[in-house]
Coordinates of N, CA and C in Angstrom, one line a residue:
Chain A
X1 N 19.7 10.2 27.3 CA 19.3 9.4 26.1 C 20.5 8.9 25.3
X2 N 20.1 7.6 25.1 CA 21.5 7.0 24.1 C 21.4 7.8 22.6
X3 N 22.7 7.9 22.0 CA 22.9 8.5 20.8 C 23.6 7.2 20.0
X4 N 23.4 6.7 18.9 CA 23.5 6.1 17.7 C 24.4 6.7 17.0
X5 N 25.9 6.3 16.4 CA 26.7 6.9 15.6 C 27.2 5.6 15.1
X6 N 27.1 5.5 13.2 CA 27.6 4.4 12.4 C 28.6 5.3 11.8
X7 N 29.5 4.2 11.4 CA 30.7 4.3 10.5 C 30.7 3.7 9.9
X8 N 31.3 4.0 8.4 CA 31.9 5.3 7.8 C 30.4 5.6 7.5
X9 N 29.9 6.9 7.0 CA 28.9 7.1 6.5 C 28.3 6.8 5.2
X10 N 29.4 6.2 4.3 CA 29.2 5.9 3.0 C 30.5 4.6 2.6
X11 N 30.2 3.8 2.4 CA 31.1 2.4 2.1 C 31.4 2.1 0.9
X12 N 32.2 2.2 0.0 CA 32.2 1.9 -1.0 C 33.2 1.0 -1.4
X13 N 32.7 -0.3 -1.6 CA 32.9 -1.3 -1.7 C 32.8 -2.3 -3.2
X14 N 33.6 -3.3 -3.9 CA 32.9 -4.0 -4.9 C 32.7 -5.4 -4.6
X15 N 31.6 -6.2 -5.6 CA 31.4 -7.2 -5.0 C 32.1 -8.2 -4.9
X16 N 31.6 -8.6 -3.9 CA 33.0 -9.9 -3.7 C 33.6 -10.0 -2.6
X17 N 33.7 -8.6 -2.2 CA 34.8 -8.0 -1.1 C 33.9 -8.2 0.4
X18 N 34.5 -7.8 1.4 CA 34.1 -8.1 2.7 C 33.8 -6.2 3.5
X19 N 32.7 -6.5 4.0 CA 32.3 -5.0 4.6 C 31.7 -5.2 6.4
X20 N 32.7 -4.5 6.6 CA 32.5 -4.3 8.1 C 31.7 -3.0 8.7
X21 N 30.6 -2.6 9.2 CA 29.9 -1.3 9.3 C 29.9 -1.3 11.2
X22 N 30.2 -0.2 11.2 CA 30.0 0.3 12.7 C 29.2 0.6 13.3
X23 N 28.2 0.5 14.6 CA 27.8 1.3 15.8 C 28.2 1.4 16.9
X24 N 28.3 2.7 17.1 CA 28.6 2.8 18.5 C 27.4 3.7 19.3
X25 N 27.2 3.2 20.4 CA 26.3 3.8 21.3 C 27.1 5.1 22.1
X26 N 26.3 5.9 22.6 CA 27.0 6.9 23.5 C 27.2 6.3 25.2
X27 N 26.4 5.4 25.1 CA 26.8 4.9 26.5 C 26.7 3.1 26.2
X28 N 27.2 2.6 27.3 CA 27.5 1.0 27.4 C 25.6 0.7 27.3
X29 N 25.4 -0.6 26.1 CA 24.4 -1.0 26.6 C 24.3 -2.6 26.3
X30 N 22.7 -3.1 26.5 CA 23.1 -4.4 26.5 C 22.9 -4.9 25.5
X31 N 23.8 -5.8 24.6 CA 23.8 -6.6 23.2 C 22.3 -7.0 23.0
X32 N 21.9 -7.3 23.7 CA 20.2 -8.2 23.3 C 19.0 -6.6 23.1
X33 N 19.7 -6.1 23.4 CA 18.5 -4.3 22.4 C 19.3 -3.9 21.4
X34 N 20.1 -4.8 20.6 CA 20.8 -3.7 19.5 C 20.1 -4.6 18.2
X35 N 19.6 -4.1 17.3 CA 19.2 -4.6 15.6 C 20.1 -4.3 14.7
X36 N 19.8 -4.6 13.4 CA 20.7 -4.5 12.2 C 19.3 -4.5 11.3
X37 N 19.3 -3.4 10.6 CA 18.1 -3.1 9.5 C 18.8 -3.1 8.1
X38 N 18.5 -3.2 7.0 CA 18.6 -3.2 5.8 C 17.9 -2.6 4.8
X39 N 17.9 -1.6 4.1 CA 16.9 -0.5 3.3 C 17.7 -0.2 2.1
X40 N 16.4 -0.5 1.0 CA 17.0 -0.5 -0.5 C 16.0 0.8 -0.8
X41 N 16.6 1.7 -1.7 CA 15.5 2.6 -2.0 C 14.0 2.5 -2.1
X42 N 12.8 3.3 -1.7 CA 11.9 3.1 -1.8 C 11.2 1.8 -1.0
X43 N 11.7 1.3 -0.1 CA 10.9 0.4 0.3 C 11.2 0.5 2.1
X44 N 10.8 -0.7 2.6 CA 10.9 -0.4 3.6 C 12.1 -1.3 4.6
X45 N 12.3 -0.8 5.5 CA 13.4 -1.9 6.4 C 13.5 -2.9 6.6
X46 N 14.3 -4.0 6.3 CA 14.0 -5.3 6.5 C 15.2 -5.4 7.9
X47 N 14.9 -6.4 8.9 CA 15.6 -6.7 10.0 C 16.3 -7.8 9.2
X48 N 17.5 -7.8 9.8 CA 18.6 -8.5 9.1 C 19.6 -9.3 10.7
X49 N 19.5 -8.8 12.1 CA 20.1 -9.3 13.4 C 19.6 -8.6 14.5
X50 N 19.2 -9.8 15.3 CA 18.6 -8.9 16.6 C 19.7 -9.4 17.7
X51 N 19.5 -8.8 18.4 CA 20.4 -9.2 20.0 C 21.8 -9.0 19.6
X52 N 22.4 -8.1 18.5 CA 23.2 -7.7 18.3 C 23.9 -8.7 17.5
X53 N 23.9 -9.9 17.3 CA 24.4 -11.2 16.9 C 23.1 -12.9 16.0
X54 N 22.0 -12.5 16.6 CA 21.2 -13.4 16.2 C 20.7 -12.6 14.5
X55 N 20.9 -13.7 13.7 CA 20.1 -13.7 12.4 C 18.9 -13.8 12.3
X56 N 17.9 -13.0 11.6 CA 16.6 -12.9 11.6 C 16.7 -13.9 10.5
X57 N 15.2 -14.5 10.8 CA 14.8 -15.8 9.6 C 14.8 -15.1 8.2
X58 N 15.4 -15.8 7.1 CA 16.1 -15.1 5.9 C 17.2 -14.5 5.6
X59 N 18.0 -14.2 6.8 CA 19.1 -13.2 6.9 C 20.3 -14.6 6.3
X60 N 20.7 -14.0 5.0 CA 21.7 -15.0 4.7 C 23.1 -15.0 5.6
X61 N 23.8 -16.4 5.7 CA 24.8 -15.9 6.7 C 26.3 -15.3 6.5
X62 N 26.3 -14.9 4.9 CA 27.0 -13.6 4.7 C 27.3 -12.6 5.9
X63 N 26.2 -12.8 6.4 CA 25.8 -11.3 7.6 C 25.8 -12.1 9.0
X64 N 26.5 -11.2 9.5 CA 27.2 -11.3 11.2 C 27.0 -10.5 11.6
X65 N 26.3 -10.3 13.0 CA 26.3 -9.3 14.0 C 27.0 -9.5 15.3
X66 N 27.8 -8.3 15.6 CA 28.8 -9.0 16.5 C 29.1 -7.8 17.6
X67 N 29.5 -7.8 18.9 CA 29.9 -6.5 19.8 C 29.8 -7.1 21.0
X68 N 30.1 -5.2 21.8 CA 29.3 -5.6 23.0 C 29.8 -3.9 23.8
X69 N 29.0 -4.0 25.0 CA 29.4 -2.7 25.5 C 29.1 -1.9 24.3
X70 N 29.8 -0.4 24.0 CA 29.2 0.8 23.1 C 29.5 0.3 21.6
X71 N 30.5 -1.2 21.9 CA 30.9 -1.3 19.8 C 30.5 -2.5 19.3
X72 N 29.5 -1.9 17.9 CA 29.0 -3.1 17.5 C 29.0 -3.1 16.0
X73 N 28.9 -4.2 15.2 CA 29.3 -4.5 13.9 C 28.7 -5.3 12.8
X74 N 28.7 -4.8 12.0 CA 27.7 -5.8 11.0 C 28.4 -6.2 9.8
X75 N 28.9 -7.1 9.8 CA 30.1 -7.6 8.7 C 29.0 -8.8 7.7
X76 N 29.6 -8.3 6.5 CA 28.9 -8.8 5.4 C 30.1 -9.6 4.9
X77 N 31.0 -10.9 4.6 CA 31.9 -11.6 3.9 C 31.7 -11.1 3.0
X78 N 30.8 -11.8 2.1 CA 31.4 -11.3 0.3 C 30.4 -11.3 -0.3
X79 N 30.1 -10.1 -0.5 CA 29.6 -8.8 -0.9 C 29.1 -9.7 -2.1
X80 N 27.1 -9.3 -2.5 CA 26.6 -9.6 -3.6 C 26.0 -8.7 -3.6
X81 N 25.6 -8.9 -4.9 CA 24.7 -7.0 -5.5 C 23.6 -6.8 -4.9
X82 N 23.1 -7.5 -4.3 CA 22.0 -7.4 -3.4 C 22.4 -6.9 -2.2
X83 N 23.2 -6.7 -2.1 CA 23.8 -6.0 -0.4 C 23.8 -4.8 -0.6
X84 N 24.2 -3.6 -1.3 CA 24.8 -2.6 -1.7 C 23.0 -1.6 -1.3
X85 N 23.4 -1.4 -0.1 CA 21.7 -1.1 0.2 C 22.0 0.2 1.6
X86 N 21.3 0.6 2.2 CA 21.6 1.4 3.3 C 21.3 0.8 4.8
X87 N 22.1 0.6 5.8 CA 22.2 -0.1 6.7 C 21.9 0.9 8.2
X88 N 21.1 0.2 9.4 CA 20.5 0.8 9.9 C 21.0 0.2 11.5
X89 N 21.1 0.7 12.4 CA 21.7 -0.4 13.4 C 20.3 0.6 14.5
X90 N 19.9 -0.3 15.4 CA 18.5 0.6 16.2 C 18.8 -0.3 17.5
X91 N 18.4 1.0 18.5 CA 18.6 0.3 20.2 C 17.3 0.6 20.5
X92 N 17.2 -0.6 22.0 CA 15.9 -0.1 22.4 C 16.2 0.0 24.1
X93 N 15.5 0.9 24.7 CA 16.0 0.8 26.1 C 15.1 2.3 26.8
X94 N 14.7 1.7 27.7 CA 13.8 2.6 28.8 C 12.6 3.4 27.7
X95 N 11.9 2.0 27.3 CA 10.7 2.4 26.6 C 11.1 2.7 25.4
X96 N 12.0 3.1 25.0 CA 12.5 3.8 23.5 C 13.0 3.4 22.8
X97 N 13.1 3.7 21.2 CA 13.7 3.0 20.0 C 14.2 4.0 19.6
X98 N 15.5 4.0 19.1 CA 16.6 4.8 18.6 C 17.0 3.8 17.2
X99 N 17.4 4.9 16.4 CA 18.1 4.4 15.2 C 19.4 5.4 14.8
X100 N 20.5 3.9 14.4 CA 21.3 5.5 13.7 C 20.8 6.4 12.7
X101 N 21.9 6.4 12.3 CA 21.7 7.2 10.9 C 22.1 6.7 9.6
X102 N 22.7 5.5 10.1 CA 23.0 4.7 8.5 C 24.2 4.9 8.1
X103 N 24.7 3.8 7.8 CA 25.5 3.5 6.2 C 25.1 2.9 5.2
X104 N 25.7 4.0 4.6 CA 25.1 3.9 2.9 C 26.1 3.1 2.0
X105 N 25.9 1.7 1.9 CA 26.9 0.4 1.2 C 26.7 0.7 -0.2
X106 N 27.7 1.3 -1.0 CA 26.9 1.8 -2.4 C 28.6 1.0 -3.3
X107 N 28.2 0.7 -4.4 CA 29.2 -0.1 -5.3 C 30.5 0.3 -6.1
X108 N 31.9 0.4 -5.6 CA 32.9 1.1 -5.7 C 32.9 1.1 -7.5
Chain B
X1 N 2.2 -15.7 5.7 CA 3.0 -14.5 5.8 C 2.7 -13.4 6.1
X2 N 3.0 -12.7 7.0 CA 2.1 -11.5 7.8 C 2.6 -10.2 7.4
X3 N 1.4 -9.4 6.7 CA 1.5 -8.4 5.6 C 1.1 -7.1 6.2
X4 N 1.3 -6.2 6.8 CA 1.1 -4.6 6.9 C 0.7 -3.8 5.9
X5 N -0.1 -3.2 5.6 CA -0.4 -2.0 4.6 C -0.8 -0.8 5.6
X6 N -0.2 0.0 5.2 CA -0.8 1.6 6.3 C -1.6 2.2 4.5
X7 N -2.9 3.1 5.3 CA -3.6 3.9 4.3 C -4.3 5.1 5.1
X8 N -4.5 6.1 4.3 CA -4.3 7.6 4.6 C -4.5 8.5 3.6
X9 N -4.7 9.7 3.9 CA -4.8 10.7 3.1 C -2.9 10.9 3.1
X10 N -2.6 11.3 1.3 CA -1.4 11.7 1.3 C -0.9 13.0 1.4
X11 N -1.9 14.3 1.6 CA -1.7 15.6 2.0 C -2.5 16.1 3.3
X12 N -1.8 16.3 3.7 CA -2.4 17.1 5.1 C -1.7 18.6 5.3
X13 N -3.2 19.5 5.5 CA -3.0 20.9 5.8 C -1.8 21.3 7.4
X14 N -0.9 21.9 7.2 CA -0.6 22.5 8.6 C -1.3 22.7 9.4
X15 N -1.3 22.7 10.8 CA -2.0 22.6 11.7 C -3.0 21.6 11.9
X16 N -3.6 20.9 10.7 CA -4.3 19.4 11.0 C -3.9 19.1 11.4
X17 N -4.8 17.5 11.8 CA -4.4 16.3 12.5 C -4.1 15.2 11.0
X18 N -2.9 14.4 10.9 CA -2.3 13.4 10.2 C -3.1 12.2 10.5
X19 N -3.6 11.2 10.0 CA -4.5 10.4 10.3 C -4.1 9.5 9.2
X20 N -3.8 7.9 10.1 CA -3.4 7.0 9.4 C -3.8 5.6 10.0
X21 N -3.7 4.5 9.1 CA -4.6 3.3 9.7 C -3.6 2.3 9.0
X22 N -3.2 1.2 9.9 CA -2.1 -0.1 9.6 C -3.5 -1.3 9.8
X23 N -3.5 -2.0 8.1 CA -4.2 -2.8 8.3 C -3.5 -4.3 8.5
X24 N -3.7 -5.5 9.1 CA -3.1 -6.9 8.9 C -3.3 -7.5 8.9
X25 N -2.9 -8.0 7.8 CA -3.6 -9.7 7.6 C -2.4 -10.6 7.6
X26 N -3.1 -12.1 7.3 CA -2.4 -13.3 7.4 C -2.3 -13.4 8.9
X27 N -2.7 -12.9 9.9 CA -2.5 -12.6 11.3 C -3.3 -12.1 12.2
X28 N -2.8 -12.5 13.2 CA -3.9 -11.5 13.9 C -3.0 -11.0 15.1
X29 N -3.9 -9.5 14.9 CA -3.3 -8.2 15.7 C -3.7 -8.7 17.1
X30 N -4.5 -9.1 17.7 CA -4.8 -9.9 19.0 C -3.7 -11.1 19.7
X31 N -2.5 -10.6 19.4 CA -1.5 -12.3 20.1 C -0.8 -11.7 21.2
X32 N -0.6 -12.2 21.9 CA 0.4 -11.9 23.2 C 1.6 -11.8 22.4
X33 N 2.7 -11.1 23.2 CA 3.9 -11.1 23.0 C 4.6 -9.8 21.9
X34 N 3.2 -9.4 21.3 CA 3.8 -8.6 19.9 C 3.5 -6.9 20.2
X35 N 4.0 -6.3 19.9 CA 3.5 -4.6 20.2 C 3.4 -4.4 18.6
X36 N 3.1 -3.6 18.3 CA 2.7 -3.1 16.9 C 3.0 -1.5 16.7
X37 N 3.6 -1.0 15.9 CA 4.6 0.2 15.9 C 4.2 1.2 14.8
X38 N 4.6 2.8 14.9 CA 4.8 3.3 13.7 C 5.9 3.9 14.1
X39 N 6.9 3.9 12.3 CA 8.3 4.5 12.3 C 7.8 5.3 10.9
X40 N 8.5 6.7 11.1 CA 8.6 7.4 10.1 C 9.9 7.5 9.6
X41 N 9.9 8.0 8.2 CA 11.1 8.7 7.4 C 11.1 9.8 6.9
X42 N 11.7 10.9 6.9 CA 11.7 11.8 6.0 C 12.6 11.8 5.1
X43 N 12.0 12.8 3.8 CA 12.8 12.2 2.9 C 14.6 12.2 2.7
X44 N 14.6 11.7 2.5 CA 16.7 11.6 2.1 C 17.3 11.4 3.9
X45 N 16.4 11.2 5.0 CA 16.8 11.1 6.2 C 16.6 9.8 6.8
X46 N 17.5 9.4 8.1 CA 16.7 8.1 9.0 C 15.6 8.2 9.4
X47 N 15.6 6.9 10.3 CA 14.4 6.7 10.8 C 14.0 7.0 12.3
X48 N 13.0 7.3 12.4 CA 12.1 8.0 13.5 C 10.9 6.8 14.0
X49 N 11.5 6.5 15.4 CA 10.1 5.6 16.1 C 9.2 6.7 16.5
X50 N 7.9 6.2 16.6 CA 6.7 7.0 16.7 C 6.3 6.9 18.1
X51 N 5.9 5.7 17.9 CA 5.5 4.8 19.1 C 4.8 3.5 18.9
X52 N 4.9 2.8 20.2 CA 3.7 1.3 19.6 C 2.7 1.2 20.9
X53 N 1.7 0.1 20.2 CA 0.7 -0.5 20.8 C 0.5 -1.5 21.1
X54 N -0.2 -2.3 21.8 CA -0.2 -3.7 22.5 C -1.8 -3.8 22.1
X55 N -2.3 -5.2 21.8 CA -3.6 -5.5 21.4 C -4.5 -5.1 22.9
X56 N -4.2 -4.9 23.8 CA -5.2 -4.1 25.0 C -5.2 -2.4 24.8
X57 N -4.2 -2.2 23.9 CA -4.3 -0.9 24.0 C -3.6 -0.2 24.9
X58 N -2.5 -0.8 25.3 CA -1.4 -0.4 26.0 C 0.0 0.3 25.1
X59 N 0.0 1.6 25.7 CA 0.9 2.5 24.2 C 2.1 2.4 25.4
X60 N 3.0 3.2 23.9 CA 4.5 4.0 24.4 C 5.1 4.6 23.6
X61 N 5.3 6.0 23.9 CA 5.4 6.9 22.8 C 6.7 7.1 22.7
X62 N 7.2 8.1 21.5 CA 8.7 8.5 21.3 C 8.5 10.3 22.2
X63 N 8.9 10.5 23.5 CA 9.1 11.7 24.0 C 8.7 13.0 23.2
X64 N 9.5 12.5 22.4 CA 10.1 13.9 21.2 C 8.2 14.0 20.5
X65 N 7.5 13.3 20.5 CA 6.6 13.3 19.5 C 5.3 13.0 20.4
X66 N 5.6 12.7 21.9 CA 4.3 11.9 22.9 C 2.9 13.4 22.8
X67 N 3.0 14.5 23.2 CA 2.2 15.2 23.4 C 1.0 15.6 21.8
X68 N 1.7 15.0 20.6 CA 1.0 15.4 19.5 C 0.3 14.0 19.0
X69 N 0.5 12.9 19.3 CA 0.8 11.5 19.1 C -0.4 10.6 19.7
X70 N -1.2 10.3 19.0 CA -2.1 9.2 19.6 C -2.0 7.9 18.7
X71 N -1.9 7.0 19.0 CA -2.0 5.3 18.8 C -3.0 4.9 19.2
X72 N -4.0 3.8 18.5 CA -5.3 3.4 19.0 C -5.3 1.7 18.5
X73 N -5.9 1.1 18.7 CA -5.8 -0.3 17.7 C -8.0 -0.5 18.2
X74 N -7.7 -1.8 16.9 CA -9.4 -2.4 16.4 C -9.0 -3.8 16.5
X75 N -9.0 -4.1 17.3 CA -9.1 -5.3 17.3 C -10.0 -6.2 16.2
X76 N -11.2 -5.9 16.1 CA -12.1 -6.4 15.5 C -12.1 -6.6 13.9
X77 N -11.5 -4.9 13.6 CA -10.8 -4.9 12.2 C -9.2 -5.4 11.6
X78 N -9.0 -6.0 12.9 CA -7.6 -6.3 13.1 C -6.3 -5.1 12.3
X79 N -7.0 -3.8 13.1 CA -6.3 -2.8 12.5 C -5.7 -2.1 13.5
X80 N -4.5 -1.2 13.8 CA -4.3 0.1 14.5 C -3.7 1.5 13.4
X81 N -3.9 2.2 14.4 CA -4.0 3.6 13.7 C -3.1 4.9 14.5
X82 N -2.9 5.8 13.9 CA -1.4 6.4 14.1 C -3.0 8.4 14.3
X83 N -2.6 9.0 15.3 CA -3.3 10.5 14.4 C -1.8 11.5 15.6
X84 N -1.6 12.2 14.8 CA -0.8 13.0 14.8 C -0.7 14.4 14.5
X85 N -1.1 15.0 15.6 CA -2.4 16.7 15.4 C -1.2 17.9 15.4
X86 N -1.4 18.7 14.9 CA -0.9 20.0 14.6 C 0.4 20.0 13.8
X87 N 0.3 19.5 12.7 CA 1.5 18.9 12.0 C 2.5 20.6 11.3
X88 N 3.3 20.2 10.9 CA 3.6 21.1 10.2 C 4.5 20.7 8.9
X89 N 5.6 21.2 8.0 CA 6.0 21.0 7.0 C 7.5 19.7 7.8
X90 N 8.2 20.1 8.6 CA 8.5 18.8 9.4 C 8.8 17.4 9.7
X91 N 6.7 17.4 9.6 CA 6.3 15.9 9.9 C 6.4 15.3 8.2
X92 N 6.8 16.2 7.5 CA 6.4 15.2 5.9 C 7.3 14.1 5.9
X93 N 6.8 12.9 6.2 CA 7.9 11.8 5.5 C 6.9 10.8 5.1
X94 N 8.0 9.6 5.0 CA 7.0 8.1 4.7 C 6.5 7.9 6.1
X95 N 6.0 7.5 6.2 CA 5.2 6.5 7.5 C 4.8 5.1 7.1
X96 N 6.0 4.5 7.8 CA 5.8 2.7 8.1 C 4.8 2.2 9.5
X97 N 4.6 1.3 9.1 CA 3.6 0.6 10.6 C 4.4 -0.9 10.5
X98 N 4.6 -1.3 11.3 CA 5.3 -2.4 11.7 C 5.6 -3.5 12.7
X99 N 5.6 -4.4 13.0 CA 5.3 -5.5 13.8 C 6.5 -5.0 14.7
X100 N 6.5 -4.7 16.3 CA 7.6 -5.4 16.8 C 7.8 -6.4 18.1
X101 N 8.3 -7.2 17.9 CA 9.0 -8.4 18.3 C 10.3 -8.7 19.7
X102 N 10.0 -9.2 20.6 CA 11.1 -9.8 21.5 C 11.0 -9.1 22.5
X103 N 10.3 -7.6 22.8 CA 9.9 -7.4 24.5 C 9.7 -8.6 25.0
X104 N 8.3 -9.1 24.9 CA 7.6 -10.4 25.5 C 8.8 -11.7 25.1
X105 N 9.4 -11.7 24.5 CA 9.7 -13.4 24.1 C 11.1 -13.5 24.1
X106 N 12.0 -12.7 23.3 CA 13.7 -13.1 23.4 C 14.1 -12.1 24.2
X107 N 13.0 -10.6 24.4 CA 14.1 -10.0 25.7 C 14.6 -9.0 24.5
X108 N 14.9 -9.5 22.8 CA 15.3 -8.4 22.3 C 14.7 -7.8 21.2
X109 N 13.9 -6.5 21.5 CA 13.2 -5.8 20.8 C 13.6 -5.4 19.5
X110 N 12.7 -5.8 18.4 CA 13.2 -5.4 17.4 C 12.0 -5.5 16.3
X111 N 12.0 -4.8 15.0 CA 10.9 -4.9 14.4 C 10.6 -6.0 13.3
X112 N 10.2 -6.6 13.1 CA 10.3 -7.7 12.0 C 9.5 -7.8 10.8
X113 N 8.5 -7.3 11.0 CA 7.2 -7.2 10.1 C 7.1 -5.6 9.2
X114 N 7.0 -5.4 8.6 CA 6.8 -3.9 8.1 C 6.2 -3.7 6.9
X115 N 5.5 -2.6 7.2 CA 4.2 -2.1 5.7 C 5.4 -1.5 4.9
X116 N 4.7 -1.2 3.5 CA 5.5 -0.8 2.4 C 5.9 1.1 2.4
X117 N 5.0 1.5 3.8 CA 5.2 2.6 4.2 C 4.3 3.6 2.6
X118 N 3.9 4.8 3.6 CA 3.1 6.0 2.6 C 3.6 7.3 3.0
X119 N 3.4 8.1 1.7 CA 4.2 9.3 1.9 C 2.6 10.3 2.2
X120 N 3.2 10.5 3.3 CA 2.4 11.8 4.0 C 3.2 13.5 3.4
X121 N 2.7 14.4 2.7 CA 3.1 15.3 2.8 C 2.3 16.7 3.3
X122 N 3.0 17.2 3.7 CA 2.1 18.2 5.0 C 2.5 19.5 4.4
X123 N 1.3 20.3 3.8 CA 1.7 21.5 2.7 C 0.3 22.0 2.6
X124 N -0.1 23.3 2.4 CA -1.4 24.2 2.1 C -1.9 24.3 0.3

């Protein structure tokens, strides 16, 4: 079973600035099963890139999804207060949906 | 705009069965291409796939959770439903229901649609 690990666990960043978030898979998989989720307290996940690279409709283009093989990336250019939220990167493969664990983009 | 609401009792006894219902509108639960999902959270933790459904009623469960885990859908009421038997202190989290997207069509699976999620807590 694939294992899901983001980096750093906690980002502390201010606005304006540019944020790069990590996944890495435990094994090589294919760019087109990797997502990018977005969660602000209390509510629920919003999809923000599927196929590791494609923007979901509304996903401002601040946000880039980018990789391949086990490393992949979710770079935000410049940071608006509405970003500062917890970030989710999720694989899908052999029937299953995995999620990491998150980084938590919180305001330096 | 296509809206999810999940509803449910928000305490369930140990050893019950968890019993929950994803209603949706602006849409209909009946289209090719779409599976329909539940993801849980617990509190201050990630996320947890459940499993999804296909409007025939074709499932797929999360391993870790298949043996306790049933998925059903209504076509009729354009609803599906989550029941989840012999719970314990564990299972307490939110529970989202959610659209997911791109098996059938881009090839890449992902969820796009999602209810505002309900807190199930599992306590005597």
């Amino acid at each position: 079973e694939i294992v899901l690990t983001q980096s750093p666990g906690t980002l502390s960043l201010s606005p304006g600035e540019r944020a790069t978030l990590s996944c890495r898979a435990s094994q090589i998989v294919d760019s087109s099963d990797l997502a990018w989720y977005q969660q602000n307290p209390g509510q629920a996940p919003r999809l923000l890139v599927y196929g590791a690279s494609t923007r979901a409709t509304g996903t401002p283009d601040r946000f880039s999804g980018g990789g391949s093989g086990t490393d992949f990336t979710l770079t935000i250019t410049r940071l608006e207060p509405e970003d500062f939220a917890v970030y989710y990167c999720q694989h899908y493969g052999s029937s299953l949906f995995i999620f990491g664990p998150g980084t938590k983009l919180d305001i330096k | 705009q296509l809206q999810l609401q999940e509803s449910g009792p928000g305490l369930v006894k140990p050893s019950e069965t968890l019993s929950l219902t994803c209603s949706v509108s602006s849409g209909s639960i009946a289209i090719s291409s779409y599976f329909w999902g539940w993801i849980r959270q617990s509190p201050g933790k990630g996320l947890e796939w459940i499993g999804n459904i296909y409007y025939t009623g074709s499932t797929y469960y999360n391993p870790s959770l298949e043996n306790r885990v049933t998925i059903s859908v209504d076509t009729s009421k354009n609803q599906f439903s989550l029941k989840l038997n012999s719970v314990t202190a564990a299972d307490t989290a939110v529970y989202f229901c959610a659209r997911e997207s791109g098996l059938y069509t881009t090839g890449s699976p992902h969820f796009d649609y999602w209810g505002r999620g309900t807190l199930v807590t599992v306590s005597s």
